[in-house]
Coordinates of C-alpha atoms in Angstrom, one line a residue:
X78 CA 139.3 73.9 125.7
X79 CA 135.5 73.2 125.6
X80 CA 133.7 75.7 123.5
X81 CA 130.0 76.3 123.8
X82 CA 127.9 79.4 122.8
X83 CA 127.8 82.0 125.6
X84 CA 124.4 82.0 127.2
X85 CA 124.6 85.6 128.4
X86 CA 126.0 88.8 126.8
X87 CA 129.2 88.6 128.8
X88 CA 132.0 87.2 126.7
X89 CA 134.8 85.6 128.8
X90 CA 137.8 86.8 126.9
X91 CA 140.8 88.8 128.1
X92 CA 143.0 91.1 126.1
X93 CA 146.7 90.6 126.5
X94 CA 149.8 91.7 124.6
X95 CA 153.2 90.4 123.5
X96 CA 156.2 92.5 124.5
X97 CA 157.4 92.4 120.9
X98 CA 155.7 95.8 120.5
X99 CA 158.5 97.2 122.7
X100 CA 161.4 94.9 121.9
X101 CA 162.0 92.1 119.4
X102 CA 163.7 88.9 120.6
X103 CA 164.5 87.9 117.0
X104 CA 165.9 91.3 116.1
X105 CA 167.6 92.6 119.2
X106 CA 168.3 95.9 117.4
X107 CA 164.6 96.7 117.7
X108 CA 164.0 98.0 121.2
X109 CA 166.9 96.0 122.7
X110 CA 167.6 98.9 125.1
X111 CA 164.0 99.2 126.3
X112 CA 163.6 98.0 129.9
X113 CA 161.0 95.3 130.6
X114 CA 159.5 97.6 133.2
X115 CA 158.6 100.1 130.5
X116 CA 156.6 97.5 128.6
X117 CA 154.8 96.3 131.7
X118 CA 154.1 99.7 133.0
X119 CA 152.7 101.0 129.7
X120 CA 150.8 97.9 128.9
X121 CA 149.1 97.9 132.3
X122 CA 148.3 101.6 132.0
X123 CA 146.6 101.0 128.6
X124 CA 144.4 98.3 130.1
X125 CA 146.0 95.0 129.1
X126 CA 145.3 92.3 131.5
X127 CA 148.3 90.1 130.8
X128 CA 151.6 89.7 128.9
X129 CA 153.1 86.8 126.9
X130 CA 156.7 86.2 127.9
X131 CA 159.8 87.4 126.1
X132 CA 163.5 87.1 126.7
X133 CA 163.7 90.0 129.2
X134 CA 161.3 88.3 131.7
X135 CA 162.8 86.6 134.8
X136 CA 163.4 82.9 134.2
X137 CA 162.8 81.7 137.7
X138 CA 159.1 81.1 138.4
X139 CA 158.8 83.0 141.7
X140 CA 160.8 86.0 140.4
X141 CA 158.5 86.0 137.3
X142 CA 155.4 85.9 139.4
X143 CA 156.7 88.8 141.5
X144 CA 157.6 90.9 138.5
X145 CA 154.1 90.5 136.9
X146 CA 152.4 91.1 140.2
X147 CA 154.4 94.4 140.6
X148 CA 152.5 95.7 137.6
X149 CA 149.2 93.9 138.2
X150 CA 149.3 91.8 135.0
X151 CA 148.9 88.1 134.4
X152 CA 151.2 85.7 132.5
X153 CA 149.3 84.9 129.3
X154 CA 151.6 82.2 128.0
X155 CA 155.1 81.8 126.5
X156 CA 156.6 80.7 123.3
X157 CA 158.2 77.2 123.3
X158 CA 160.6 76.4 120.5
X159 CA 159.6 72.9 119.4
X160 CA 161.6 70.6 117.3
X161 CA 159.2 67.7 116.6
X162 CA 159.3 68.2 112.8
X163 CA 162.8 66.7 112.8
X164 CA 163.4 65.4 116.3
X165 CA 162.1 62.7 118.6
X166 CA 159.3 62.7 121.1
X167 CA 161.5 61.5 123.9
X168 CA 164.0 64.4 123.3
X169 CA 161.1 66.9 123.3
X170 CA 159.7 65.5 126.6
X171 CA 163.0 65.9 128.3
X172 CA 163.7 69.3 126.9
X173 CA 160.4 70.9 127.7
X174 CA 160.0 70.3 131.4
X175 CA 161.5 73.5 132.9
X176 CA 159.6 75.7 130.6
X177 CA 156.3 74.0 131.1
X178 CA 156.7 74.0 134.9
X179 CA 157.3 77.7 134.7
X180 CA 154.1 78.3 132.8
X181 CA 152.2 75.9 135.1
X182 CA 153.4 77.9 138.1
X183 CA 152.0 81.1 136.6
X184 CA 148.6 79.5 136.1
X185 CA 148.7 79.5 132.3
X186 CA 146.3 77.4 130.4
X187 CA 148.2 77.2 127.1
X188 CA 151.7 77.0 125.7
X189 CA 152.6 78.6 122.4
X190 CA 154.2 75.8 120.4
X191 CA 156.4 77.3 117.6
X192 CA 158.1 74.7 115.3
X193 CA 161.7 75.9 114.9
X194 CA 163.2 72.7 113.3
X195 CA 164.3 73.8 109.8
X196 CA 162.6 77.1 110.2
X197 CA 164.0 80.2 108.4
X198 CA 162.0 82.7 110.3
X199 CA 165.0 84.1 112.1
X200 CA 167.2 84.2 108.9
X201 CA 167.3 87.7 107.6
X202 CA 169.2 86.6 104.5
X203 CA 166.8 83.7 103.6
X204 CA 163.8 84.3 101.3
X205 CA 160.6 82.8 102.5
X206 CA 160.4 80.6 99.5
X207 CA 163.2 78.6 101.0
X208 CA 161.1 77.5 104.0
X209 CA 161.1 73.7 104.9
X210 CA 158.3 71.5 103.7
X211 CA 157.2 67.9 104.4
X212 CA 157.6 66.0 101.1
X213 CA 155.6 62.9 101.8
X214 CA 152.5 61.6 103.5
X215 CA 154.7 59.6 105.9
X216 CA 156.5 62.8 107.1
X217 CA 153.2 64.5 107.7
X218 CA 151.8 61.5 109.5
X219 CA 154.8 61.1 111.7
X220 CA 154.8 64.7 112.7
X221 CA 151.1 64.6 113.5
X222 CA 151.6 61.5 115.7
X223 CA 154.5 63.2 117.6
X224 CA 152.6 66.4 118.1
X225 CA 149.5 64.5 119.3
X226 CA 151.5 62.6 121.8
X227 CA 153.3 65.7 123.0
X228 CA 150.0 67.6 123.4
X229 CA 148.6 64.7 125.4
X230 CA 151.7 64.8 127.7
X231 CA 151.3 68.5 128.3
X232 CA 147.7 68.2 129.3
X233 CA 148.3 65.2 131.6
X234 CA 151.5 66.4 133.2
X235 CA 151.1 70.2 133.4
X236 CA 147.5 71.0 132.7
X237 CA 148.6 73.0 129.6
X238 CA 147.0 72.9 126.1
X239 CA 149.4 72.9 123.2
X240 CA 148.6 76.0 121.0
X241 CA 150.2 75.3 117.6
X242 CA 151.4 78.5 116.0
X243 CA 151.4 78.4 112.2
X244 CA 154.2 80.7 111.2
X245 CA 155.9 82.2 108.2
X246 CA 159.1 80.4 107.3
X247 CA 158.2 77.2 109.0
X248 CA 156.8 73.8 108.1
X249 CA 153.2 74.8 108.7
X250 CA 152.8 78.2 106.9
X251 CA 150.0 78.0 104.3
X252 CA 146.2 77.5 104.8
X253 CA 146.7 74.1 103.2
X254 CA 149.3 73.2 105.8
X255 CA 147.0 74.2 108.6
X256 CA 144.1 72.3 107.1
X257 CA 146.3 69.2 106.9
X258 CA 147.7 69.5 110.4
X259 CA 144.2 69.9 111.9
X260 CA 142.9 66.9 109.9
X261 CA 145.7 64.6 111.0
X262 CA 145.7 65.5 114.7
X263 CA 143.2 65.3 117.6
X264 CA 142.2 68.0 120.0
X265 CA 145.4 67.3 121.9
X266 CA 146.8 69.7 119.3
X267 CA 145.0 73.0 119.7
X268 CA 145.4 75.8 117.2
X269 CA 146.9 79.2 117.9
X270 CA 145.2 81.3 115.2
X271 CA 147.4 84.2 114.1
X272 CA 145.5 86.6 111.9
X273 CA 148.6 88.2 110.4
X274 CA 150.4 84.9 109.6
X275 CA 147.1 83.6 108.2
X276 CA 146.9 86.5 105.7
X277 CA 150.6 86.4 104.9
X278 CA 150.8 82.6 104.6
X279 CA 147.8 82.6 102.2
X280 CA 149.2 85.4 100.0
X281 CA 152.6 83.8 99.7
X282 CA 151.2 80.4 98.8
X283 CA 148.6 81.5 96.2
X284 CA 145.5 81.1 98.4
X285 CA 142.8 83.7 99.0
X286 CA 144.0 86.0 101.8
X287 CA 140.9 85.5 103.9
X288 CA 141.7 85.0 107.6
X289 CA 138.0 84.9 108.5
X290 CA 137.4 81.9 106.2
X291 CA 140.5 80.2 107.5
X292 CA 139.4 80.7 111.1
X293 CA 135.9 79.5 110.4
X294 CA 137.2 76.1 109.2
X295 CA 139.0 75.4 112.4
X296 CA 137.5 77.7 115.1
X297 CA 136.6 74.8 117.3
X298 CA 140.2 73.8 117.6
X299 CA 141.4 77.3 118.5
X300 CA 142.8 77.6 122.0
X301 CA 144.7 80.9 121.7
X302 CA 144.6 83.9 119.4
X303 CA 147.2 86.4 118.2
X304 CA 145.7 89.5 116.8
X305 CA 148.1 90.9 114.2
X306 CA 147.1 93.3 111.4
X307 CA 148.9 93.6 108.1
X308 CA 149.7 96.3 105.5
X309 CA 148.5 94.6 102.3
X310 CA 150.9 96.4 99.9
X311 CA 153.9 95.4 101.9
X312 CA 152.7 91.8 102.2
X313 CA 152.4 91.8 98.4
X314 CA 155.9 93.2 98.0
X315 CA 157.3 90.6 100.4
X316 CA 155.7 87.8 98.4
X317 CA 156.5 89.2 94.9
X318 CA 160.1 90.2 95.6
X319 CA 161.2 87.2 97.7
X320 CA 161.8 88.9 101.0
X321 CA 162.8 87.1 104.2
X322 CA 160.4 87.2 107.1
X323 CA 162.6 89.6 109.1
X324 CA 162.9 92.0 106.2
X325 CA 159.1 92.0 106.0
X326 CA 159.0 92.9 109.6
X327 CA 161.6 95.7 109.2
X328 CA 159.6 97.1 106.2
X329 CA 156.4 97.3 108.3
X330 CA 154.4 94.5 106.9
X331 CA 152.8 93.9 110.3
X332 CA 150.9 96.3 112.6
X333 CA 148.3 96.3 115.4
X334 CA 144.6 95.7 115.0
X335 CA 142.8 98.6 113.5
X336 CA 145.8 99.9 111.5
X337 CA 145.8 97.4 108.6
X338 CA 143.4 95.6 106.3
X339 CA 142.1 92.7 108.4
X340 CA 138.5 92.7 109.5
X341 CA 138.8 92.1 113.2
X342 CA 135.1 92.7 113.8
X343 CA 134.4 89.6 111.6
X344 CA 137.3 87.6 113.2
X345 CA 136.0 88.2 116.7
X346 CA 132.4 87.5 115.8
X347 CA 133.4 84.1 114.5
X348 CA 135.3 83.4 117.8
X349 CA 132.4 84.6 119.9
X350 CA 129.8 82.6 118.1
X351 CA 131.8 79.5 118.4
X352 CA 132.1 79.9 122.1
X353 CA 135.8 80.8 122.3
X354 CA 136.9 81.7 125.8
X355 CA 140.5 82.7 126.2
X356 CA 143.0 85.4 125.4
X357 CA 143.1 87.8 122.5
X358 CA 146.7 88.8 122.3
X359 CA 148.0 91.8 120.4
X360 CA 151.2 90.7 118.8
X361 CA 152.6 92.9 116.1
X362 CA 156.3 92.8 115.1
X363 CA 157.3 96.4 114.4
X364 CA 160.3 98.7 114.7
X365 CA 159.6 100.7 117.9
X366 CA 161.6 103.6 116.5
X367 CA 159.0 103.9 113.7
X368 CA 155.9 102.7 115.5
X369 CA 156.0 104.2 119.0
X370 CA 155.0 101.2 121.3
X371 CA 152.6 103.0 123.6
X372 CA 150.7 104.6 120.8
X373 CA 150.4 101.4 118.8
X374 CA 149.7 99.2 121.8
X375 CA 146.9 101.6 122.8
X376 CA 145.4 101.5 119.3
X377 CA 145.4 97.7 119.3
X378 CA 143.8 97.5 122.7
X379 CA 141.2 100.2 121.9
X380 CA 140.3 98.4 118.6
X381 CA 139.8 95.0 120.3
X382 CA 138.1 96.3 123.4
X383 CA 135.6 98.3 121.3
X384 CA 134.7 95.2 119.2
X385 CA 134.3 93.1 122.3
X386 CA 132.0 95.7 123.8
X387 CA 129.9 95.8 120.6
X388 CA 129.6 92.0 120.5
X389 CA 128.6 91.8 124.1
X390 CA 126.0 94.5 123.6
X391 CA 124.5 92.8 120.6
X392 CA 124.4 89.5 122.5
X393 CA 122.6 91.1 125.5
X394 CA 120.1 92.7 123.2
X395 CA 119.4 89.4 121.5
X396 CA 119.1 87.5 124.8

């Protein structure tokens, strides 16, 4: 994604949402009985322009397109469970085709690459301190080479950018991990910057919990953004008491923009000033029985939309 400063006040970003606010694929007990149509109807009514995919969406490309069109929303992207940390490039190329063609058919520009090899993010009984790590320079270099080649393949074959999702409980979790991955890859590997995982990953690994500083270091590699807020006391407890990722979710460590401690005004200004043009996706793992999805989804949308309007107004005034 080419990023250049915007010459006019209009900022070409769109606000989307992940269906995890209504139902959680990793914890089916959270909203498992909520129909997909409820999420799509409520999200569209709030003003969201698109949805990331989840397990309840149709698998077949034409059926997926029809379902999204029924509610007047776009397909933002979809999670892809990658295994390049421990697998081969050839296996990944064979495994990815159906998913990538589905995203291509929806007109998506990016695919969310989540590294699941060795990951403990779905293990409710596993403390985050047990996450996998690369233990040698050779392992890092091999991973970077495979990712780079995979990203190049996605661009050439499907017109999709690889958006690498740094994630708690996975190989790339800490700010140092992200720094190293960006240093060892080319722009075939774009960055999905997740504000909540940036804060949590820094806190758990003894680094300053400063998502704005982390974003600023790599903003020109950012091709996708997940806007997730955090409740700092619960993040601290998760780190100090050795919680699993899913137990942190259940405790309420994450929330929507405007309901936690992250400065989204500063985050979005960094993105704007760097020329980011893409999706801003509200993605906050919460228990819908505790955090009513419509109420929280609207709060997240209103927070981001208000900031975007203020940034646009300031840019128009300065033009």
